[in-house]
Amino acid sequence: MKKYTELKDIKDLAQLVDEAIAIKQTPYYFQHLGKNKTLVMLFFNASLRTRLSTEKAAKNLGLEVQILNVNDSWKLEFDDGTVMNADTSEHVKEAAQVISQYADVIAVRAFPSLVDKEKDAQEVVLNSFIKYASVPVVNMESATAHPLQALADVITLEELKTKKKPKVVISWAPHPKALPQAVANSFIEVMQMANVDLTITHPQGYELSDAVVKDTPVIYDQEKALKEADFVYVKNWSSYTDYGKILSQDASWMMTQEKLGNAKFMHCLPVRRNVVVEDAVLDSENSIVIHQANNRTYAAQVVLKNILENIE
Ligand code: CP
């Protein structure tokens, strides 16, 4: 693996998942790979899980870790040819090259604006680092994708499934803030790569990009979609068509124990209790969100391991 900025960087998903599950048993076995090497993590946005699990994964591999909250640093310019006489102090061209001298791998988290659909689709921040950095780049959630989360999700599903081809439903849920589509996009993409029967359910107006949905069935009736589900992944996203808008806060879409039945409940976290999902679900044995969050470490570790093995 030369980089991990999108799920397409995975050559063989089943093999990578098996490798992650094996690493979980012997997490310190590959400490030599990171010796005298450094991971620099750049955060343009907040994080709990991604930050701590990726740092833990890196340290398990013997890497040094440096973390920069980019908003505490010089404001970066991403456009070419700009007369930088306003609020940006440093161009990403210099910044990425400079950081590449300190880092053997650069990981970036940069959310979308949810205002400019075209610009968000261009993944300006992530692609600028891919373009100007001279070391491998890892996506820690970008404008349109969260491939580390998706890898942790598929690892979790593989560990806990009780049938060969489980039914998996991704269900939209209400939320008071406009959230990105990234987690839903990547979860759908990784499930399309896995051996599952996937269904998408959301209210009208919350259709995701056709390029993401492809031929996955979309059922607007949540109750119908959830029938005989083995895993239910709940996530809010703001409208993609009416870009970044909150079209509904319909509480009837909140996940409840009654709707979930015997299915396993999945969520990337953080989650708003009794808005996205009721307490009874999160506090039940059917909630696997803590297991999922633990697998963030092994998803990051298998990715970093494969990247380190490819650094000359
Ligand atoms: N799921 C996830 O990415 O969590 P954080 O935003 O806390 O990193």
mmCIF file of C-alpha atoms and ligand atoms in Angstrom:
data_model
loop_
_atom_site.group_PDB
_atom_site.id
_atom_site.type_symbol
_atom_site.label_atom_id
_atom_site.label_comp_id
_atom_site.label_asym_id
_atom_site.label_seq_id
_atom_site.Cartn_x
_atom_site.Cartn_y
_atom_site.Cartn_z
ATOM 1 C CA MET A 1 0.000 0.000 0.000
ATOM 2 C CA LYS A 2 1.538 3.319 -1.074
ATOM 3 C CA LYS A 3 -1.061 5.562 0.617
ATOM 4 C CA TYR A 4 -4.510 5.296 2.194
ATOM 5 C CA THR A 5 -6.615 8.208 1.094
ATOM 6 C CA GLU A 6 -9.549 6.230 -0.284
ATOM 7 C CA LEU A 7 -10.973 2.724 -0.038
ATOM 8 C CA LYS A 8 -9.722 2.087 -3.584
ATOM 9 C CA ASP A 9 -6.223 1.897 -2.086
ATOM 10 C CA ILE A 10 -7.205 -1.508 -0.651
ATOM 11 C CA LYS A 11 -6.169 -4.252 -3.079
ATOM 12 C CA ASP A 12 -7.791 -7.198 -1.246
ATOM 13 C CA LEU A 13 -10.311 -6.255 1.456
ATOM 14 C CA ALA A 14 -10.770 -9.765 2.901
ATOM 15 C CA GLN A 15 -7.002 -10.188 3.229
ATOM 16 C CA LEU A 16 -6.582 -6.772 4.889
ATOM 17 C CA VAL A 17 -9.396 -7.505 7.373
ATOM 18 C CA ASP A 18 -7.816 -10.869 8.273
ATOM 19 C CA GLU A 19 -4.474 -9.125 8.737
ATOM 20 C CA ALA A 20 -6.051 -6.504 11.037
ATOM 21 C CA ILE A 21 -7.701 -9.229 13.140
ATOM 22 C CA ALA A 22 -4.339 -11.017 13.417
ATOM 23 C CA ILE A 23 -2.581 -7.758 14.431
ATOM 24 C CA LYS A 24 -5.150 -7.374 17.214
ATOM 25 C CA GLN A 25 -3.756 -10.568 18.792
ATOM 26 C CA THR A 26 -0.100 -9.441 18.621
ATOM 27 C CA PRO A 27 -0.201 -5.634 18.398
ATOM 28 C CA TYR A 28 3.510 -5.069 19.177
ATOM 29 C CA TYR A 29 4.920 -7.675 16.810
ATOM 30 C CA PHE A 30 5.832 -5.172 14.086
ATOM 31 C CA GLN A 31 7.479 -2.520 16.325
ATOM 32 C CA HIS A 32 10.626 -2.634 14.195
ATOM 33 C CA LEU A 33 8.743 -1.235 11.171
ATOM 34 C CA GLY A 34 8.346 2.230 12.703
ATOM 35 C CA LYS A 35 11.780 2.502 14.312
ATOM 36 C CA ASN A 36 13.275 5.965 13.664
ATOM 37 C CA LYS A 37 10.205 6.935 11.643
ATOM 38 C CA THR A 38 7.559 9.574 12.385
ATOM 39 C CA LEU A 39 3.857 9.943 11.721
ATOM 40 C CA VAL A 40 2.686 13.574 11.571
ATOM 41 C CA MET A 41 -1.039 13.941 12.134
ATOM 42 C CA LEU A 42 -2.695 17.161 10.924
ATOM 43 C CA PHE A 43 -6.087 18.043 12.330
ATOM 44 C CA PHE A 44 -8.149 20.771 10.685
ATOM 45 C CA ASN A 45 -11.131 19.523 12.754
ATOM 46 C CA ALA A 46 -11.887 17.980 16.135
ATOM 47 C CA SER A 47 -11.426 14.304 16.899
ATOM 48 C CA LEU A 48 -11.419 11.865 19.794
ATOM 49 C CA ARG A 49 -11.282 8.359 18.301
ATOM 50 C CA THR A 50 -9.318 9.050 15.128
ATOM 51 C CA ARG A 51 -6.665 10.995 16.973
ATOM 52 C CA LEU A 52 -6.146 8.585 19.859
ATOM 53 C CA SER A 53 -6.566 5.322 17.924
ATOM 54 C CA THR A 54 -4.229 6.381 15.110
ATOM 55 C CA GLU A 55 -1.636 7.563 17.620
ATOM 56 C CA LYS A 56 -1.960 4.246 19.494
ATOM 57 C CA ALA A 57 -1.670 2.286 16.245
ATOM 58 C CA ALA A 58 1.441 4.240 15.255
ATOM 59 C CA LYS A 59 3.081 3.704 18.648
ATOM 60 C CA ASN A 60 2.240 -0.022 18.499
ATOM 61 C CA LEU A 61 4.306 -0.038 15.299
ATOM 62 C CA GLY A 62 7.218 1.800 16.936
ATOM 63 C CA LEU A 63 6.542 5.122 15.172
ATOM 64 C CA GLU A 64 7.123 8.514 16.758
ATOM 65 C CA VAL A 65 4.017 10.697 16.524
ATOM 66 C CA GLN A 66 3.719 14.457 16.094
ATOM 67 C CA ILE A 67 0.285 16.071 16.137
ATOM 68 C CA LEU A 68 -0.557 19.526 14.811
ATOM 69 C CA ASN A 69 -3.943 21.141 15.324
ATOM 70 C CA VAL A 70 -3.709 23.152 12.138
ATOM 71 C CA ASN A 71 -6.003 25.890 13.404
ATOM 72 C CA ASP A 72 -3.342 26.694 16.040
ATOM 73 C CA SER A 73 -0.767 27.194 13.258
ATOM 74 C CA TRP A 74 -0.390 29.557 10.272
ATOM 75 C CA LYS A 75 -3.579 29.743 8.197
ATOM 76 C CA LEU A 76 -2.939 27.847 4.984
ATOM 77 C CA GLU A 77 -3.668 28.974 1.437
ATOM 78 C CA PHE A 78 -4.833 26.286 -1.009
ATOM 79 C CA ASP A 79 -5.611 28.287 -4.156
ATOM 80 C CA ASP A 80 -2.904 28.812 -6.763
ATOM 81 C CA GLY A 81 -1.876 32.297 -7.808
ATOM 82 C CA THR A 82 -3.522 34.018 -4.846
ATOM 83 C CA VAL A 83 -2.142 37.376 -3.768
ATOM 84 C CA MET A 84 -1.743 36.385 -0.136
ATOM 85 C CA ASN A 85 -2.370 39.796 1.389
ATOM 86 C CA ALA A 86 -5.372 38.739 3.492
ATOM 87 C CA ASP A 87 -5.703 36.113 6.232
ATOM 88 C CA THR A 88 -3.636 33.204 4.829
ATOM 89 C CA SER A 89 0.036 33.189 5.857
ATOM 90 C CA GLU A 90 1.490 30.073 4.259
ATOM 91 C CA HIS A 91 0.758 28.144 1.082
ATOM 92 C CA VAL A 92 0.146 24.415 1.290
ATOM 93 C CA LYS A 93 2.919 23.999 -1.343
ATOM 94 C CA GLU A 94 5.555 25.014 1.221
ATOM 95 C CA ALA A 95 3.765 23.547 4.245
ATOM 96 C CA ALA A 96 3.400 20.050 2.745
ATOM 97 C CA GLN A 97 7.030 19.984 1.594
ATOM 98 C CA VAL A 98 8.285 21.190 4.975
ATOM 99 C CA ILE A 99 6.183 18.664 6.923
ATOM 100 C CA SER A 100 7.440 15.911 4.581
ATOM 101 C CA GLN A 101 10.956 16.603 5.902
ATOM 102 C CA TYR A 102 9.790 15.856 9.450
ATOM 103 C CA ALA A 103 7.443 12.969 8.634
ATOM 104 C CA ASP A 104 7.615 9.542 7.021
ATOM 105 C CA VAL A 105 3.817 9.439 6.817
ATOM 106 C CA ILE A 106 1.359 12.362 6.957
ATOM 107 C CA ALA A 107 -2.228 11.828 8.120
ATOM 108 C CA VAL A 108 -4.825 14.522 7.457
ATOM 109 C CA ARG A 109 -8.303 15.257 8.822
ATOM 110 C CA ALA A 110 -10.206 17.989 6.962
ATOM 111 C CA PHE A 111 -14.007 18.108 6.900
ATOM 112 C CA PRO A 112 -16.113 19.646 4.102
ATOM 113 C CA SER A 113 -17.458 23.178 4.112
ATOM 114 C CA LEU A 114 -20.976 21.808 3.411
ATOM 115 C CA VAL A 115 -21.451 25.113 1.557
ATOM 116 C CA ASP A 116 -19.549 24.663 -1.710
ATOM 117 C CA LYS A 117 -20.480 21.218 -3.097
ATOM 118 C CA GLU A 118 -18.057 21.368 -6.026
ATOM 119 C CA LYS A 119 -15.101 22.416 -3.917
ATOM 120 C CA ASP A 120 -15.871 19.773 -1.293
ATOM 121 C CA ALA A 121 -16.064 17.127 -4.044
ATOM 122 C CA GLN A 122 -12.594 18.199 -5.208
ATOM 123 C CA GLU A 123 -11.145 17.292 -1.777
ATOM 124 C CA VAL A 124 -8.939 20.377 -1.934
ATOM 125 C CA VAL A 125 -7.124 19.900 1.391
ATOM 126 C CA LEU A 126 -6.481 16.165 1.105
ATOM 127 C CA ASN A 127 -5.501 16.351 -2.557
ATOM 128 C CA SER A 128 -3.164 19.287 -1.919
ATOM 129 C CA PHE A 129 -1.239 17.192 0.612
ATOM 130 C CA ILE A 130 -1.209 14.229 -1.793
ATOM 131 C CA LYS A 131 0.112 16.561 -4.493
ATOM 132 C CA TYR A 132 2.776 18.460 -2.560
ATOM 133 C CA ALA A 133 3.894 16.009 0.148
ATOM 134 C CA SER A 134 6.767 13.694 -0.723
ATOM 135 C CA VAL A 135 5.687 11.002 1.768
ATOM 136 C CA PRO A 136 2.588 8.743 1.901
ATOM 137 C CA VAL A 137 -0.679 10.365 2.997
ATOM 138 C CA VAL A 138 -3.447 8.811 5.122
ATOM 139 C CA ASN A 139 -7.010 10.135 5.146
ATOM 140 C CA MET A 140 -8.316 10.568 8.704
ATOM 141 C CA GLU A 141 -11.685 11.815 7.315
ATOM 142 C CA SER A 142 -11.898 14.176 4.428
ATOM 143 C CA ALA A 143 -14.712 16.120 2.801
ATOM 144 C CA THR A 144 -16.359 13.076 1.250
ATOM 145 C CA ALA A 145 -14.829 9.959 2.824
ATOM 146 C CA HIS A 146 -13.769 8.311 6.081
ATOM 147 C CA PRO A 147 -11.911 5.202 4.919
ATOM 148 C CA LEU A 148 -10.268 4.415 8.299
ATOM 149 C CA GLN A 149 -13.707 4.329 9.942
ATOM 150 C CA ALA A 150 -15.070 2.140 7.152
ATOM 151 C CA LEU A 151 -12.200 -0.301 7.559
ATOM 152 C CA ALA A 152 -12.867 -0.521 11.319
ATOM 153 C CA ASP A 153 -16.564 -1.080 10.537
ATOM 154 C CA VAL A 154 -15.924 -3.975 8.178
ATOM 155 C CA ILE A 155 -13.440 -5.549 10.621
ATOM 156 C CA THR A 156 -16.125 -5.366 13.340
ATOM 157 C CA LEU A 157 -18.744 -6.880 11.091
ATOM 158 C CA GLU A 158 -16.432 -9.700 10.082
ATOM 159 C CA GLU A 159 -15.665 -10.482 13.738
ATOM 160 C CA LEU A 160 -19.288 -10.462 14.907
ATOM 161 C CA LYS A 161 -21.294 -11.828 11.976
ATOM 162 C CA THR A 162 -23.070 -15.129 12.584
ATOM 163 C CA LYS A 163 -23.994 -15.846 8.980
ATOM 164 C CA LYS A 164 -21.995 -15.889 5.793
ATOM 165 C CA LYS A 165 -23.866 -13.030 4.126
ATOM 166 C CA PRO A 166 -25.545 -10.848 6.778
ATOM 167 C CA LYS A 167 -28.214 -8.259 6.015
ATOM 168 C CA VAL A 168 -26.791 -4.801 6.765
ATOM 169 C CA VAL A 169 -28.925 -1.658 6.827
ATOM 170 C CA ILE A 170 -27.624 1.897 6.958
ATOM 171 C CA SER A 171 -30.311 4.135 8.379
ATOM 172 C CA TRP A 172 -30.331 7.938 8.428
ATOM 173 C CA ALA A 173 -31.167 9.491 11.814
ATOM 174 C CA PRO A 174 -32.066 13.019 12.884
ATOM 175 C CA HIS A 175 -29.442 15.466 14.191
ATOM 176 C CA PRO A 176 -29.572 19.146 15.163
ATOM 177 C CA LYS A 177 -26.413 20.036 13.191
ATOM 178 C CA ALA A 178 -25.576 19.674 9.502
ATOM 179 C CA LEU A 179 -23.138 16.769 9.245
ATOM 180 C CA PRO A 180 -20.983 15.539 6.332
ATOM 181 C CA GLN A 181 -21.877 12.556 4.135
ATOM 182 C CA ALA A 182 -18.352 11.119 4.537
ATOM 183 C CA VAL A 183 -19.067 8.301 7.018
ATOM 184 C CA ALA A 184 -22.155 7.122 5.136
ATOM 185 C CA ASN A 185 -20.312 7.312 1.800
ATOM 186 C CA SER A 186 -17.417 5.183 3.006
ATOM 187 C CA PHE A 187 -19.578 2.702 4.922
ATOM 188 C CA ILE A 188 -21.686 2.090 1.814
ATOM 189 C CA GLU A 189 -18.586 1.771 -0.355
ATOM 190 C CA VAL A 190 -16.911 -0.747 1.942
ATOM 191 C CA MET A 191 -20.097 -2.779 2.332
ATOM 192 C CA GLN A 192 -20.358 -2.947 -1.462
ATOM 193 C CA MET A 193 -16.858 -4.451 -1.433
ATOM 194 C CA ALA A 194 -17.788 -6.980 1.292
ATOM 195 C CA ASN A 195 -20.013 -10.058 1.175
ATOM 196 C CA VAL A 196 -23.174 -8.531 2.680
ATOM 197 C CA ASP A 197 -26.748 -7.798 1.658
ATOM 198 C CA LEU A 198 -26.847 -3.977 1.982
ATOM 199 C CA THR A 199 -29.919 -1.712 2.171
ATOM 200 C CA ILE A 200 -30.005 2.084 2.567
ATOM 201 C CA THR A 201 -32.906 3.854 4.263
ATOM 202 C CA HIS A 202 -33.484 7.597 4.703
ATOM 203 C CA PRO A 203 -36.236 10.185 4.246
ATOM 204 C CA GLN A 204 -36.848 11.702 0.825
ATOM 205 C CA GLY A 205 -34.329 14.472 0.118
ATOM 206 C CA TYR A 206 -31.416 12.685 1.800
ATOM 207 C CA GLU A 207 -30.322 10.775 -1.314
ATOM 208 C CA LEU A 208 -26.560 10.316 -1.416
ATOM 209 C CA SER A 209 -24.455 10.662 -4.544
ATOM 210 C CA ASP A 210 -25.366 8.191 -7.317
ATOM 211 C CA ALA A 211 -21.652 7.407 -7.555
ATOM 212 C CA VAL A 212 -21.809 6.135 -3.964
ATOM 213 C CA VAL A 213 -25.182 4.379 -3.966
ATOM 214 C CA LYS A 214 -24.710 2.579 -7.314
ATOM 215 C CA ASP A 215 -27.196 -0.323 -7.394
ATOM 216 C CA THR A 216 -27.669 -0.620 -3.612
ATOM 217 C CA PRO A 217 -31.418 -0.659 -2.813
ATOM 218 C CA VAL A 218 -32.796 2.510 -1.213
ATOM 219 C CA ILE A 219 -36.016 2.043 0.786
ATOM 220 C CA TYR A 220 -37.712 5.176 2.117
ATOM 221 C CA ASP A 221 -39.837 3.167 4.591
ATOM 222 C CA GLN A 222 -37.490 2.628 7.553
ATOM 223 C CA GLU A 223 -39.578 -0.141 9.137
ATOM 224 C CA LYS A 224 -39.636 -2.095 5.879
ATOM 225 C CA ALA A 225 -35.891 -1.605 5.348
ATOM 226 C CA LEU A 226 -35.039 -2.858 8.838
ATOM 227 C CA LYS A 227 -36.910 -6.173 8.443
ATOM 228 C CA GLU A 228 -34.623 -9.151 9.228
ATOM 229 C CA ALA A 229 -31.552 -6.930 9.536
ATOM 230 C CA ASP A 230 -28.502 -8.457 11.227
ATOM 231 C CA PHE A 231 -26.577 -5.173 11.551
ATOM 232 C CA VAL A 232 -28.034 -1.663 11.592
ATOM 233 C CA TYR A 233 -25.606 1.221 11.041
ATOM 234 C CA VAL A 234 -27.183 4.494 12.093
ATOM 235 C CA LYS A 235 -25.814 7.817 10.891
ATOM 236 C CA ASN A 236 -27.002 11.315 10.212
ATOM 237 C CA TRP A 237 -25.915 13.192 7.131
ATOM 238 C CA SER A 238 -27.062 16.522 5.747
ATOM 239 C CA SER A 239 -28.742 16.703 2.364
ATOM 240 C CA TYR A 240 -26.475 16.032 -0.609
ATOM 241 C CA THR A 241 -28.913 17.302 -3.234
ATOM 242 C CA ASP A 242 -29.881 20.466 -1.294
ATOM 243 C CA TYR A 243 -26.251 20.584 -0.282
ATOM 244 C CA GLY A 244 -25.466 20.811 3.419
ATOM 245 C CA LYS A 245 -29.036 21.599 4.439
ATOM 246 C CA ILE A 246 -31.030 20.050 7.292
ATOM 247 C CA LEU A 247 -34.326 19.107 5.663
ATOM 248 C CA SER A 248 -35.804 17.100 8.526
ATOM 249 C CA GLN A 249 -35.359 16.525 12.228
ATOM 250 C CA ASP A 250 -38.147 13.957 12.277
ATOM 251 C CA ALA A 251 -37.705 12.179 15.624
ATOM 252 C CA SER A 252 -39.569 9.133 14.298
ATOM 253 C CA TRP A 253 -36.316 8.226 12.474
ATOM 254 C CA MET A 254 -34.409 7.876 15.787
ATOM 255 C CA MET A 255 -33.273 4.270 16.344
ATOM 256 C CA THR A 256 -35.162 2.502 19.124
ATOM 257 C CA GLN A 257 -34.881 -0.919 20.735
ATOM 258 C CA GLU A 258 -38.262 -1.819 19.279
ATOM 259 C CA LYS A 259 -37.158 -1.027 15.711
ATOM 260 C CA LEU A 260 -33.752 -2.669 16.135
ATOM 261 C CA GLY A 261 -35.093 -6.016 17.334
ATOM 262 C CA ASN A 262 -32.221 -8.528 17.539
ATOM 263 C CA ALA A 263 -29.949 -6.686 15.115
ATOM 264 C CA LYS A 264 -26.559 -5.374 16.194
ATOM 265 C CA PHE A 265 -26.385 -1.586 16.475
ATOM 266 C CA MET A 266 -23.455 0.209 14.851
ATOM 267 C CA HIS A 267 -22.437 3.875 14.922
ATOM 268 C CA CYS A 268 -19.078 5.559 14.279
ATOM 269 C CA LEU A 269 -19.434 7.828 17.373
ATOM 270 C CA PRO A 270 -19.712 10.454 18.703
ATOM 271 C CA VAL A 271 -23.452 9.918 19.026
ATOM 272 C CA ARG A 272 -26.177 12.093 20.523
ATOM 273 C CA ARG A 273 -28.242 9.964 22.900
ATOM 274 C CA ASN A 274 -32.015 10.144 22.530
ATOM 275 C CA VAL A 275 -31.684 12.147 19.311
ATOM 276 C CA VAL A 276 -29.934 9.681 16.993
ATOM 277 C CA VAL A 277 -30.549 6.582 19.118
ATOM 278 C CA GLU A 278 -32.358 5.946 22.374
ATOM 279 C CA ASP A 279 -30.487 5.073 25.582
ATOM 280 C CA ALA A 280 -31.973 1.572 25.660
ATOM 281 C CA VAL A 281 -30.141 0.651 22.430
ATOM 282 C CA LEU A 282 -26.743 2.052 23.411
ATOM 283 C CA ASP A 283 -27.002 0.444 26.855
ATOM 284 C CA SER A 284 -28.012 -2.961 25.462
ATOM 285 C CA GLU A 285 -25.845 -5.923 24.529
ATOM 286 C CA ASN A 286 -26.802 -5.400 20.908
ATOM 287 C CA SER A 287 -24.809 -2.179 20.743
ATOM 288 C CA ILE A 288 -21.348 -2.859 19.303
ATOM 289 C CA VAL A 289 -20.190 0.758 19.133
ATOM 290 C CA ILE A 290 -17.410 0.305 21.715
ATOM 291 C CA HIS A 291 -16.114 -2.747 19.850
ATOM 292 C CA GLN A 292 -16.188 -0.672 16.635
ATOM 293 C CA ALA A 293 -14.235 2.161 18.283
ATOM 294 C CA ASN A 294 -11.626 -0.322 19.529
ATOM 295 C CA ASN A 295 -11.179 -1.569 15.982
ATOM 296 C CA ARG A 296 -10.224 1.946 14.879
ATOM 297 C CA THR A 297 -6.776 1.145 16.321
ATOM 298 C CA TYR A 298 -6.354 -2.037 14.283
ATOM 299 C CA ALA A 299 -7.730 -0.462 11.111
ATOM 300 C CA ALA A 300 -5.160 2.329 11.432
ATOM 301 C CA GLN A 301 -2.449 -0.149 12.394
ATOM 302 C CA VAL A 302 -2.946 -2.465 9.423
ATOM 303 C CA VAL A 303 -2.924 0.556 7.101
ATOM 304 C CA LEU A 304 0.234 2.067 8.639
ATOM 305 C CA LYS A 305 1.919 -1.342 8.659
ATOM 306 C CA ASN A 306 1.256 -1.834 4.947
ATOM 307 C CA ILE A 307 2.458 1.684 4.158
ATOM 308 C CA LEU A 308 5.644 1.287 6.240
ATOM 309 C CA GLU A 309 6.403 -1.990 4.464
ATOM 310 C CA ASN A 310 6.341 -0.074 1.174
ATOM 311 C CA ILE A 311 8.620 2.785 2.211
ATOM 312 C CA GLU A 312 12.057 2.307 0.656
HETATM 313 N N1 CP B 1 -15.651 8.216 14.402
HETATM 314 C C1 CP B 1 -14.716 9.197 14.455
HETATM 315 O O1 CP B 1 -14.062 9.506 13.448
HETATM 316 O O2 CP B 1 -14.572 9.762 15.679
HETATM 317 P P1 CP B 1 -13.764 11.101 15.969
HETATM 318 O O3 CP B 1 -14.463 12.191 15.161
HETATM 319 O O4 CP B 1 -13.873 11.303 17.456
HETATM 320 O O5 CP B 1 -12.369 10.947 15.503
#
